[in-house]
Tab-separated table of C-alpha atoms in Angstrom:
chain	number	residue	atom	x	y	z
A	1	MET	CA	135.921	102.487	69.864
A	2	THR	CA	133.103	103.632	72.108
A	3	THR	CA	129.856	101.879	72.787
A	4	ALA	CA	126.509	103.259	73.883
A	5	THR	CA	125.839	102.922	77.577
A	6	THR	CA	122.677	100.928	78.236
A	7	ALA	CA	120.053	101.864	80.792
A	8	SER	CA	121.047	98.937	82.969
A	9	THR	CA	124.728	99.996	83.215
A	10	ALA	CA	124.394	103.794	83.296
A	11	ALA	CA	125.517	105.631	86.402
A	12	PRO	CA	122.624	106.048	88.827
A	13	GLU	CA	120.927	109.432	88.966
A	14	TYR	CA	118.744	108.645	91.988
A	15	GLY	CA	120.432	105.598	93.517
A	16	ASP	CA	120.442	105.593	97.312
A	17	LYS	CA	120.149	109.372	97.747
A	18	VAL	CA	117.779	110.162	100.605
A	19	ILE	CA	117.307	113.903	100.205
A	20	ALA	CA	116.453	113.829	96.503
A	21	VAL	CA	113.070	113.932	94.789
A	22	GLU	CA	112.348	110.634	93.062
A	23	THR	CA	111.265	110.943	89.431
A	24	ALA	CA	110.486	107.293	88.595
A	25	GLY	CA	106.904	106.269	88.002
A	26	ALA	CA	105.558	102.917	86.808
A	27	GLU	CA	108.456	102.194	84.442
A	28	PRO	CA	110.921	99.422	85.441
A	29	ILE	CA	113.772	100.511	87.714
A	30	PRO	CA	117.109	100.049	85.857
A	31	ASP	CA	119.712	97.758	87.402
A	32	ALA	CA	122.020	100.722	87.994
A	33	GLU	CA	119.400	102.320	90.239
A	34	ARG	CA	118.810	99.185	92.300
A	35	HIS	CA	120.031	99.380	95.902
A	36	GLY	CA	119.256	98.469	99.491
A	37	GLY	CA	118.482	95.164	101.182
A	38	PRO	CA	115.364	93.249	102.267
A	39	LEU	CA	115.861	94.200	105.939
A	40	GLN	CA	114.563	97.707	105.201
A	41	LEU	CA	111.159	96.156	104.458
A	42	LEU	CA	110.860	95.128	108.121
A	43	TRP	CA	110.562	98.633	109.539
A	44	THR	CA	108.930	100.027	106.410
A	45	TRP	CA	105.954	97.725	107.057
A	46	ALA	CA	106.131	97.871	110.862
A	47	SER	CA	106.227	101.623	111.517
A	48	PRO	CA	103.033	102.503	109.579
A	49	ASN	CA	101.015	100.098	111.721
A	50	ILE	CA	102.233	101.291	115.117
A	51	GLU	CA	99.538	103.926	115.219
A	52	PHE	CA	96.029	104.635	116.419
A	53	ALA	CA	94.206	103.236	113.383
A	54	THR	CA	95.623	99.830	114.357
A	55	VAL	CA	94.610	100.365	117.988
A	56	TYR	CA	91.074	101.051	116.868
A	57	ILE	CA	90.767	97.663	115.143
A	58	GLY	CA	90.983	96.077	118.575
A	59	VAL	CA	88.717	98.682	120.155
A	60	ILE	CA	85.834	98.124	117.731
A	61	SER	CA	86.224	94.340	117.970
A	62	VAL	CA	85.203	94.594	121.641
A	63	LEU	CA	82.961	97.673	121.743
A	64	PHE	CA	81.164	97.388	118.382
A	65	PHE	CA	81.381	93.690	117.509
A	66	GLY	CA	80.603	92.449	121.031
A	67	LEU	CA	83.592	90.149	121.551
A	68	SER	CA	85.430	89.406	124.753
A	69	PHE	CA	89.111	90.279	124.852
A	70	TRP	CA	90.235	86.720	124.130
A	71	GLN	CA	87.748	86.222	121.302
A	72	ALA	CA	88.864	89.502	119.764
A	73	THR	CA	92.520	88.516	120.089
A	74	ALA	CA	91.972	85.250	118.239
A	75	ALA	CA	90.110	86.972	115.391
A	76	LEU	CA	92.682	89.748	115.131
A	77	LEU	CA	95.661	87.385	115.012
A	78	LEU	CA	94.083	85.125	112.393
A	79	GLY	CA	93.010	87.938	110.082
A	80	THR	CA	96.333	89.738	110.398
A	81	ALA	CA	98.329	86.570	109.696
A	82	LEU	CA	96.538	85.956	106.405
A	83	GLY	CA	97.093	89.512	105.227
A	84	ALA	CA	100.764	89.440	106.263
A	85	VAL	CA	101.530	86.212	104.385
A	86	THR	CA	100.264	87.601	101.091
A	87	GLN	CA	102.198	90.824	101.731
A	88	GLY	CA	105.403	88.804	101.772
A	89	VAL	CA	104.490	86.824	98.665
A	90	LEU	CA	103.651	89.906	96.611
A	91	SER	CA	106.812	91.723	97.732
A	92	LEU	CA	108.833	89.142	95.787
A	93	ASP	CA	107.772	90.639	92.462
A	94	GLY	CA	109.391	93.989	93.262
A	95	PRO	CA	113.005	92.898	92.641
A	96	ARG	CA	111.880	90.660	89.769
A	97	PHE	CA	110.098	93.290	87.682
A	98	GLY	CA	111.139	96.618	89.225
A	99	VAL	CA	107.661	98.143	88.915
A	100	PRO	CA	104.893	99.099	91.383
A	101	GLN	CA	102.421	96.472	92.561
A	102	MET	CA	99.489	97.835	90.577
A	103	ALA	CA	101.568	97.828	87.373
A	104	ILE	CA	102.236	94.112	87.956
A	105	GLY	CA	98.443	93.763	88.016
A	106	ARG	CA	98.502	94.141	84.218
A	107	LEU	CA	99.423	90.447	84.072
A	108	ALA	CA	96.159	89.533	85.780
A	109	PHE	CA	93.827	92.157	84.283
A	110	GLY	CA	95.482	93.222	81.045
A	111	TYR	CA	97.005	96.600	80.281
A	112	ARG	CA	93.689	98.420	79.885
A	113	GLY	CA	91.685	96.274	82.284
A	114	ASN	CA	94.158	97.123	85.025
A	115	VAL	CA	92.808	100.679	85.033
A	116	LEU	CA	89.925	99.498	87.240
A	117	PRO	CA	91.873	98.057	90.226
A	118	SER	CA	94.578	100.723	89.927
A	119	GLY	CA	91.990	103.482	90.056
A	120	VAL	CA	90.230	101.909	93.009
A	121	ASN	CA	93.476	101.556	94.943
A	122	ALA	CA	94.414	105.158	94.228
A	123	LEU	CA	91.142	106.237	95.856
A	124	VAL	CA	91.359	103.793	98.775
A	125	ALA	CA	94.969	104.621	99.672
A	126	GLY	CA	95.178	108.275	98.741
A	127	VAL	CA	91.738	109.334	99.916
A	128	GLY	CA	90.299	106.675	102.262
A	129	TRP	CA	93.315	105.602	104.271
A	130	PHE	CA	94.870	109.045	104.102
A	131	ALA	CA	91.726	110.505	105.649
A	132	VAL	CA	91.451	107.841	108.370
A	133	ASN	CA	95.014	108.235	109.589
A	134	SER	CA	95.039	112.010	109.301
A	135	VAL	CA	91.921	112.256	111.460
A	136	SER	CA	93.461	110.149	114.237
A	137	ALA	CA	96.613	112.278	114.157
A	138	ALA	CA	94.556	115.472	114.200
A	139	PHE	CA	92.632	114.303	117.271
A	140	ALA	CA	95.900	113.407	118.992
A	141	LEU	CA	97.375	116.843	118.244
A	142	ASN	CA	94.139	118.465	119.409
A	143	THR	CA	94.231	116.527	122.704
A	144	LEU	CA	97.934	117.236	123.223
A	145	THR	CA	97.997	120.959	122.444
A	146	GLY	CA	94.405	122.166	122.552
A	147	LEU	CA	94.718	123.316	118.936
A	148	ARG	CA	91.377	123.015	117.155
A	149	PRO	CA	90.855	119.879	114.991
A	150	LEU	CA	90.987	121.590	111.586
A	151	PRO	CA	94.333	123.406	112.102
A	152	SER	CA	95.661	120.198	113.658
A	153	LEU	CA	94.596	118.289	110.554
A	154	LEU	CA	96.282	120.739	108.199
A	155	LEU	CA	99.592	120.544	110.062
A	156	VAL	CA	99.563	116.760	109.956
A	157	VAL	CA	98.715	116.418	106.254
A	158	ALA	CA	101.431	118.910	105.310
A	159	ALA	CA	104.086	116.620	106.845
A	160	GLU	CA	102.578	113.528	105.203
A	161	ILE	CA	102.519	115.065	101.735
A	162	VAL	CA	106.107	116.338	101.972
A	163	ILE	CA	107.468	112.862	102.805
A	164	GLY	CA	105.534	111.221	99.981
A	165	PHE	CA	106.568	113.974	97.581
A	166	ILE	CA	110.295	113.439	98.162
A	167	GLY	CA	109.827	109.765	97.381
A	168	HIS	CA	110.976	106.180	97.834
A	169	ASN	CA	114.302	106.532	99.659
A	170	PHE	CA	113.092	109.234	102.013
A	171	VAL	CA	110.018	107.146	102.876
A	172	HIS	CA	112.219	104.176	103.802
A	173	ALA	CA	114.529	106.394	105.878
A	174	PHE	CA	111.632	108.036	107.714
A	175	GLU	CA	110.099	104.655	108.608
A	176	ARG	CA	113.471	103.385	109.837
A	177	TYR	CA	113.993	106.209	112.321
A	178	ALA	CA	110.342	106.324	113.386
A	179	PHE	CA	110.300	102.615	114.229
A	180	PRO	CA	112.244	102.515	117.542
A	181	ALA	CA	110.416	105.522	118.988
A	182	LEU	CA	107.001	104.140	118.042
A	183	ALA	CA	107.798	100.626	119.293
A	184	VAL	CA	109.064	101.750	122.705
A	185	ILE	CA	106.188	104.158	123.389
A	186	PHE	CA	103.428	101.770	122.347
A	187	LEU	CA	104.960	98.892	124.300
A	188	LEU	CA	105.047	101.080	127.410
A	189	ALA	CA	101.404	102.015	126.815
A	190	GLY	CA	100.600	98.341	126.341
A	191	VAL	CA	102.142	97.348	129.661
A	192	TRP	CA	100.158	100.046	131.453
A	193	THR	CA	96.966	99.141	129.589
A	194	PHE	CA	97.168	95.448	130.461
A	195	GLN	CA	97.649	96.315	134.126
A	196	GLU	CA	94.364	98.249	134.093
A	197	ALA	CA	92.383	96.026	131.702
A	198	ASP	CA	89.706	93.519	132.707
A	199	LEU	CA	90.729	90.723	130.361
A	200	GLY	CA	88.473	88.107	131.874
A	201	GLY	CA	85.442	90.331	132.353
A	202	ALA	CA	82.168	90.305	130.488
A	203	ALA	CA	82.793	93.601	128.698
A	204	GLY	CA	81.928	93.105	125.067
A	205	ALA	CA	80.882	89.475	125.523
A	206	GLY	CA	78.071	88.188	123.345
A	207	GLY	CA	79.348	88.840	119.834
A	208	GLY	CA	79.348	85.165	118.938
A	209	ILE	CA	80.507	83.793	115.597
A	210	GLY	CA	79.059	86.808	113.803
A	211	GLY	CA	81.161	89.226	115.839
A	212	PHE	CA	84.195	86.979	115.395
A	213	LEU	CA	83.841	87.029	111.618
A	214	LEU	CA	83.366	90.790	111.644
A	215	ALA	CA	86.591	91.232	113.637
A	216	PHE	CA	88.424	88.734	111.436
A	217	SER	CA	87.302	90.535	108.275
A	218	THR	CA	88.313	93.866	109.754
A	219	ALA	CA	91.813	92.624	110.640
A	220	TRP	CA	92.263	90.940	107.283
A	221	GLY	CA	91.017	94.036	105.474
A	222	TYR	CA	93.467	96.176	107.417
A	223	ALA	CA	96.507	93.954	106.837
A	224	ALA	CA	95.647	92.984	103.261
A	225	GLY	CA	94.854	96.612	102.548
A	226	TRP	CA	98.635	97.073	102.234
A	227	ASN	CA	98.929	94.270	99.647
A	228	PRO	CA	98.210	96.489	96.613
A	229	GLY	CA	101.356	98.461	97.487
A	230	ALA	CA	103.648	95.557	98.398
A	231	SER	CA	106.188	95.809	95.572
A	232	ASP	CA	106.148	99.630	95.590
A	233	TYR	CA	108.790	99.456	98.319
A	234	SER	CA	110.733	96.412	97.124
A	235	ARG	CA	111.073	97.347	93.445
A	236	TYR	CA	114.409	99.114	93.974
A	237	LEU	CA	116.006	96.001	95.495
A	238	PRO	CA	118.636	94.278	93.331
A	239	ARG	CA	117.436	91.305	91.310
A	240	THR	CA	119.852	89.170	93.356
A	241	ALA	CA	118.217	90.058	96.690
A	242	SER	CA	117.394	87.022	98.842
A	243	ARG	CA	113.908	85.798	97.969
A	244	LEU	CA	113.396	84.337	101.443
A	245	LYS	CA	114.284	87.598	103.193
A	246	THR	CA	112.313	89.676	100.687
A	247	ALA	CA	109.200	87.685	101.606
A	248	VAL	CA	109.796	87.179	105.339
A	249	TYR	CA	110.757	90.704	106.439
A	250	PRO	CA	107.633	92.513	105.184
A	251	ALA	CA	105.395	89.709	106.437
A	252	VAL	CA	106.948	89.764	109.904
A	253	GLY	CA	106.977	93.550	110.115
A	254	LEU	CA	103.320	93.760	109.138
A	255	PHE	CA	102.112	90.882	111.327
A	256	VAL	CA	103.939	91.747	114.541
A	257	SER	CA	103.070	95.441	114.438
A	258	VAL	CA	99.375	94.976	113.641
A	259	ALA	CA	98.960	92.028	116.014
A	260	VAL	CA	100.589	93.682	119.037
A	261	VAL	CA	99.019	97.117	118.623
A	262	SER	CA	95.503	95.862	117.823
A	263	VAL	CA	95.536	93.524	120.833
A	264	ILE	CA	96.549	96.481	123.014
A	265	GLY	CA	93.520	98.256	121.567
A	266	ALA	CA	91.245	95.346	122.472
A	267	ALA	CA	92.557	95.423	126.037
A	268	SER	CA	92.001	99.183	126.281
A	269	ALA	CA	88.363	98.708	125.287
A	270	THR	CA	87.751	96.832	128.553
A	271	ILE	CA	88.680	99.987	130.511
A	272	ALA	CA	85.851	102.452	131.132
A	273	ALA	CA	86.249	105.838	129.444
A	274	PRO	CA	84.162	109.062	129.535
A	275	ALA	CA	81.246	108.955	127.131
A	276	ASP	CA	82.171	112.236	125.444
A	277	ALA	CA	85.885	111.483	125.037
A	278	THR	CA	87.444	111.518	121.559
A	279	PRO	CA	88.800	108.125	120.431
A	280	THR	CA	92.385	109.128	121.180
A	281	ALA	CA	91.493	110.660	124.549
A	282	ALA	CA	89.635	107.457	125.501
A	283	PHE	CA	92.726	105.369	124.688
A	284	THR	CA	95.098	107.545	126.722
A	285	GLY	CA	92.733	108.444	129.584
A	286	HIS	CA	93.961	105.740	131.981
A	287	LEU	CA	97.666	106.464	131.389
A	288	PRO	CA	99.804	108.730	133.588
A	289	SER	CA	100.138	112.179	132.063
A	290	TRP	CA	103.768	111.780	130.980
A	291	LEU	CA	103.011	108.538	129.142
A	292	ALA	CA	99.736	109.849	127.730
A	293	HIS	CA	101.609	112.767	126.173
A	294	LEU	CA	104.201	110.425	124.688
A	295	VAL	CA	101.453	108.211	123.258
A	296	LEU	CA	99.745	111.198	121.668
A	297	LEU	CA	103.045	112.165	120.053
A	298	ALA	CA	103.461	108.562	118.872
A	299	ILE	CA	99.937	108.554	117.425
A	300	ILE	CA	100.848	111.608	115.374
A	301	LEU	CA	104.157	110.079	114.267
A	302	GLY	CA	102.496	106.748	113.449
A	303	ALA	CA	99.805	108.383	111.350
A	304	VAL	CA	102.417	110.337	109.413
A	305	SER	CA	104.363	107.085	108.896
A	306	ALA	CA	101.269	105.352	107.513
A	307	ASN	CA	100.141	108.174	105.290
A	308	ALA	CA	103.570	108.700	103.783
A	309	LEU	CA	103.104	105.209	102.322
A	310	ASN	CA	99.438	105.727	101.467
A	311	VAL	CA	99.920	108.903	99.492
A	312	TYR	CA	103.047	107.498	97.797
A	313	SER	CA	101.318	104.259	96.772
A	314	SER	CA	98.275	106.182	95.598
A	315	ALA	CA	100.532	108.108	93.210
A	316	MET	CA	102.123	104.814	92.100
A	317	SER	CA	98.658	103.444	91.330
A	318	ILE	CA	97.859	106.449	89.173
A	319	THR	CA	101.119	106.115	87.243
A	320	SER	CA	100.172	102.446	86.732
A	321	LEU	CA	96.989	103.423	84.889
A	322	GLY	CA	99.022	103.674	81.697
A	323	LEU	CA	97.594	107.087	80.807
A	324	LYS	CA	99.517	109.694	78.820
A	325	LEU	CA	99.831	112.450	81.389
A	326	PRO	CA	101.351	115.901	80.814
A	327	THR	CA	105.009	116.175	81.762
A	328	TRP	CA	104.285	118.479	84.680
A	329	LEU	CA	102.002	115.842	86.217
A	330	GLY	CA	104.760	113.555	87.433
A	331	ARG	CA	104.849	111.323	90.488
A	332	GLY	CA	105.559	114.204	92.890
A	333	ALA	CA	102.693	116.346	91.584
A	334	ILE	CA	100.329	113.369	91.800
A	335	VAL	CA	101.310	112.887	95.455
A	336	VAL	CA	100.286	116.464	96.194
A	337	LEU	CA	96.948	116.100	94.390
A	338	CYS	CA	96.176	112.813	96.173
A	339	GLY	CA	97.079	114.409	99.504
A	340	LEU	CA	94.725	117.325	98.879
A	341	ALA	CA	91.875	114.946	98.020
A	342	GLY	CA	92.547	112.910	101.160
A	343	THR	CA	92.608	116.075	103.233
A	344	GLY	CA	89.139	116.969	102.000
A	345	ALA	CA	87.830	113.521	102.964
A	346	ALA	CA	89.471	113.779	106.397
A	347	TRP	CA	87.883	117.169	107.010
A	348	ALA	CA	84.454	115.750	106.159
A	349	SER	CA	84.843	112.820	108.584
A	350	LEU	CA	86.033	114.752	111.645
A	351	ALA	CA	82.521	114.839	113.127
A	352	ASP	CA	81.955	111.042	113.308
A	353	ALA	CA	85.342	109.411	112.943
A	354	GLY	CA	84.586	106.188	114.842
A	355	HIS	CA	81.668	104.903	112.784
A	356	ALA	CA	83.221	106.150	109.543
A	357	TYR	CA	86.341	104.097	110.305
A	358	GLU	CA	84.378	100.944	111.126
A	359	ALA	CA	82.513	101.106	107.808
A	360	PHE	CA	85.680	101.891	105.857
A	361	LEU	CA	87.601	98.917	107.262
A	362	LEU	CA	84.944	96.506	106.099
A	363	VAL	CA	84.442	98.137	102.711
A	364	ILE	CA	88.133	97.957	101.758
A	365	ALA	CA	88.077	94.199	102.291
A	366	TYR	CA	85.166	94.007	99.847
A	367	TRP	CA	87.424	94.855	96.895
A	368	VAL	CA	90.767	93.634	98.228
A	369	GLY	CA	89.457	90.062	98.630
A	370	PRO	CA	88.406	89.585	94.976
A	371	TRP	CA	91.452	91.466	93.689
A	372	LEU	CA	93.770	89.316	95.766
A	373	GLY	CA	92.060	86.126	94.600
A	374	VAL	CA	92.705	86.949	90.938
A	375	VAL	CA	96.271	88.179	91.515
A	376	LEU	CA	97.352	85.124	93.509
A	377	VAL	CA	95.870	82.658	91.028
A	378	GLU	CA	97.569	84.509	88.159
A	379	ARG	CA	100.845	84.389	90.047
A	380	TRP	CA	100.468	80.645	90.574
A	381	LEU	CA	99.644	80.024	86.900
A	382	ARG	CA	102.689	81.940	85.629
A	383	VAL	CA	105.218	80.465	88.040
A	384	ARG	CA	107.154	78.775	85.198
A	385	THR	CA	106.853	81.582	82.651
A	386	PRO	CA	110.218	83.258	81.900
A	387	ALA	CA	110.597	86.697	83.455
A	388	PRO	CA	111.481	88.448	80.151
A	389	GLU	CA	108.233	87.223	78.601
A	390	LEU	CA	106.216	88.530	81.543
A	391	ALA	CA	108.102	91.835	81.546
A	392	GLY	CA	107.168	92.294	77.907
A	393	ARG	CA	103.486	91.976	78.732
A	394	LEU	CA	103.724	94.554	81.497
A	395	GLY	CA	104.689	97.248	78.999
A	396	ASP	CA	102.510	96.092	76.096
A	397	PRO	CA	99.367	98.247	75.711
A	398	ALA	CA	97.888	95.573	73.431
A	399	PHE	CA	98.073	92.836	76.057
A	400	SER	CA	94.625	91.946	77.387
A	401	ASN	CA	93.347	89.430	79.908
A	402	TRP	CA	89.567	89.742	80.163
A	403	PRO	CA	89.137	86.752	82.542
A	404	GLY	CA	90.820	88.786	85.301
A	405	VAL	CA	88.426	91.715	85.007
A	406	ALA	CA	85.439	89.387	84.702
A	407	ALA	CA	86.444	87.413	87.785
A	408	LEU	CA	87.081	90.569	89.829
A	409	LEU	CA	83.717	92.117	88.987
A	410	THR	CA	81.886	88.838	89.527
A	411	GLY	CA	83.462	88.347	92.942
A	412	VAL	CA	82.317	91.798	94.024
A	413	ALA	CA	78.858	91.433	92.448
A	414	VAL	CA	78.228	88.116	94.209
A	415	SER	CA	79.749	88.776	97.621
A	416	VAL	CA	78.610	92.327	98.410
A	417	PRO	CA	74.832	92.046	97.818
A	418	LEU	CA	74.623	88.642	99.486
A	419	PHE	CA	77.032	88.835	102.418
A	420	SER	CA	77.857	92.432	103.380
A	421	ASN	CA	76.855	93.539	106.860
A	422	GLN	CA	76.979	97.315	107.165
A	423	GLU	CA	74.924	99.811	109.121
A	424	ARG	CA	73.376	101.145	105.915
A	425	TYR	CA	73.087	97.854	104.045
A	426	VAL	CA	72.727	94.280	105.260
A	427	GLY	CA	73.086	91.538	102.662
A	428	TRP	CA	70.602	88.752	102.020
A	429	VAL	CA	72.504	86.114	104.039
A	430	PRO	CA	73.268	88.019	107.305
A	431	GLU	CA	69.793	89.536	107.218
A	432	ARG	CA	68.379	86.041	107.616
A	433	TRP	CA	71.222	84.411	109.556
A	434	ALA	CA	72.962	87.009	111.710
A	435	SER	CA	75.536	84.467	112.869
A	436	PHE	CA	77.281	84.801	109.485
A	437	GLY	CA	78.568	88.205	110.539
A	438	ASP	CA	80.370	89.628	107.511
A	439	VAL	CA	82.197	87.093	105.310
A	440	THR	CA	82.069	89.270	102.195
A	441	CYS	CA	85.842	89.361	101.787
A	442	LEU	CA	86.159	85.576	102.091
A	443	VAL	CA	83.370	84.905	99.622
A	444	GLY	CA	84.708	87.507	97.196
A	445	PHE	CA	88.184	86.006	97.371
A	446	ALA	CA	86.902	82.454	96.782
A	447	VAL	CA	84.519	83.388	93.953
A	448	SER	CA	87.060	85.503	92.058
A	449	ALA	CA	89.914	83.026	92.527
A	450	GLY	CA	87.811	80.036	91.466
A	451	LEU	CA	86.230	81.768	88.475
A	452	TYR	CA	89.552	83.164	87.268
A	453	ALA	CA	91.230	79.765	87.474
A	454	ALA	CA	88.385	78.238	85.439
A	455	LEU	CA	88.314	80.986	82.806
A	456	ARG	CA	92.073	81.074	82.392
A	457	GLY	CA	92.240	77.302	82.071
A	458	ARG	CA	89.529	77.354	79.435
A	459	ARG	CA	91.237	80.174	77.525
A	460	ARG	CA	94.542	78.311	77.492
A	461	ARG	CA	92.863	75.243	75.990
A	462	SER	CA	90.819	77.185	73.429
A	463	PRO	CA	92.127	76.761	69.841
A	464	ASP	CA	90.513	80.134	69.002
A	465	ALA	CA	92.710	82.132	71.395
A	466	PRO	CA	94.177	84.979	69.286
A	467	ASP	CA	97.579	84.854	70.932
A	468	ALA	CA	98.504	81.631	72.668
A	469	SER	CA	101.653	83.017	74.214
A	470	ALA	CA	99.781	85.959	75.690
A	471	ALA	CA	96.959	83.766	76.900
A	472	SER	CA	99.063	81.258	78.802
A	473	VAL	CA	101.084	82.107	81.830
């Protein structure tokens, strides 16, 4: 007698193959396809942050936000730590559900309501971040070879798209082998930079609490900007993977890489550079030529490492929209389309990359804060809900959760007009009290988390709730 082979026991088609194009989208990864260990999350979240975009967080904290080196360091470490902790927490849901992070968002926002945050993340990762990192790599290639910025940009984005197109296993493998080279080169650059830096000088002094909050928000926005893709890279892990290691490795990889590299950037900002130098040339100008060339190569490699994740997670966000797409528009094709859109944005920002990056870092925190507030409260509320019940909601198009969408939109609507502090728009509070700096992300997080907790509690108690099991988590 023969029995039908279930999806969970079938022989793996993708498994741990590295040179194979991944076909999975937002659907749960079968048990037979699960592989790997939590340790791979360490370098997967470290390599993408050993790059120039991370350096520039420290640079703008001193040059633009007016902080001393030590003030900037404190703000950078605090903001990065908060973003890294939540990265570890959210990574735990990858082995549990086997789906991308934005698909898990259906629990907080409902199946249809999740279209909003998933769409936003697709744009932020696949267009915004892709453009930022590609520009830094293009400048590095331009400085290293003399090739004009546009051809340099096209070469870089081609490599980034290819890695994302191949998929999950190849991304992990690329980050693993990029990690030691990136770590050694940037540590060497850091040693040289600290020897030349004026850490106790007055350069950048005067930012005050406002500058501190700006730097903190920037660091948190940068680190937490990876949170919407946390489980994208842990969803293939076996269900039996260590929960402690699954949380600790991504948190440590993210924190150490961002903290070390951004602090090196803050130190480099205390060293005088030519006024007309590109951002990458300013960072490498004080280094000996052999090390400067290695750093430029590392900047290119680091940007490719980051954008391989960005373009991959952008495609995962689009598959999480729950739309009925034509068969030809699979994950790989979506990666290519996202990469092309990001390339267009990068081309447009070549002329004024520094100020464009500063504005972008703050803006991403504006939506990540409220989104994170709702997601973490939802996760806390459903801690005792059986996994099969939650998994059923993830794939149920009829499941709705309007309090999540309402809380997200309210958090943005309250925090941005009142507290944002941008060159083109200054909110009501910092316009009157400049010492507030920019606490938009903090306010958005608190408002959305508090409102969602209140609305969800009220919905659970309401006798008119149409589906009590769907309303309580």
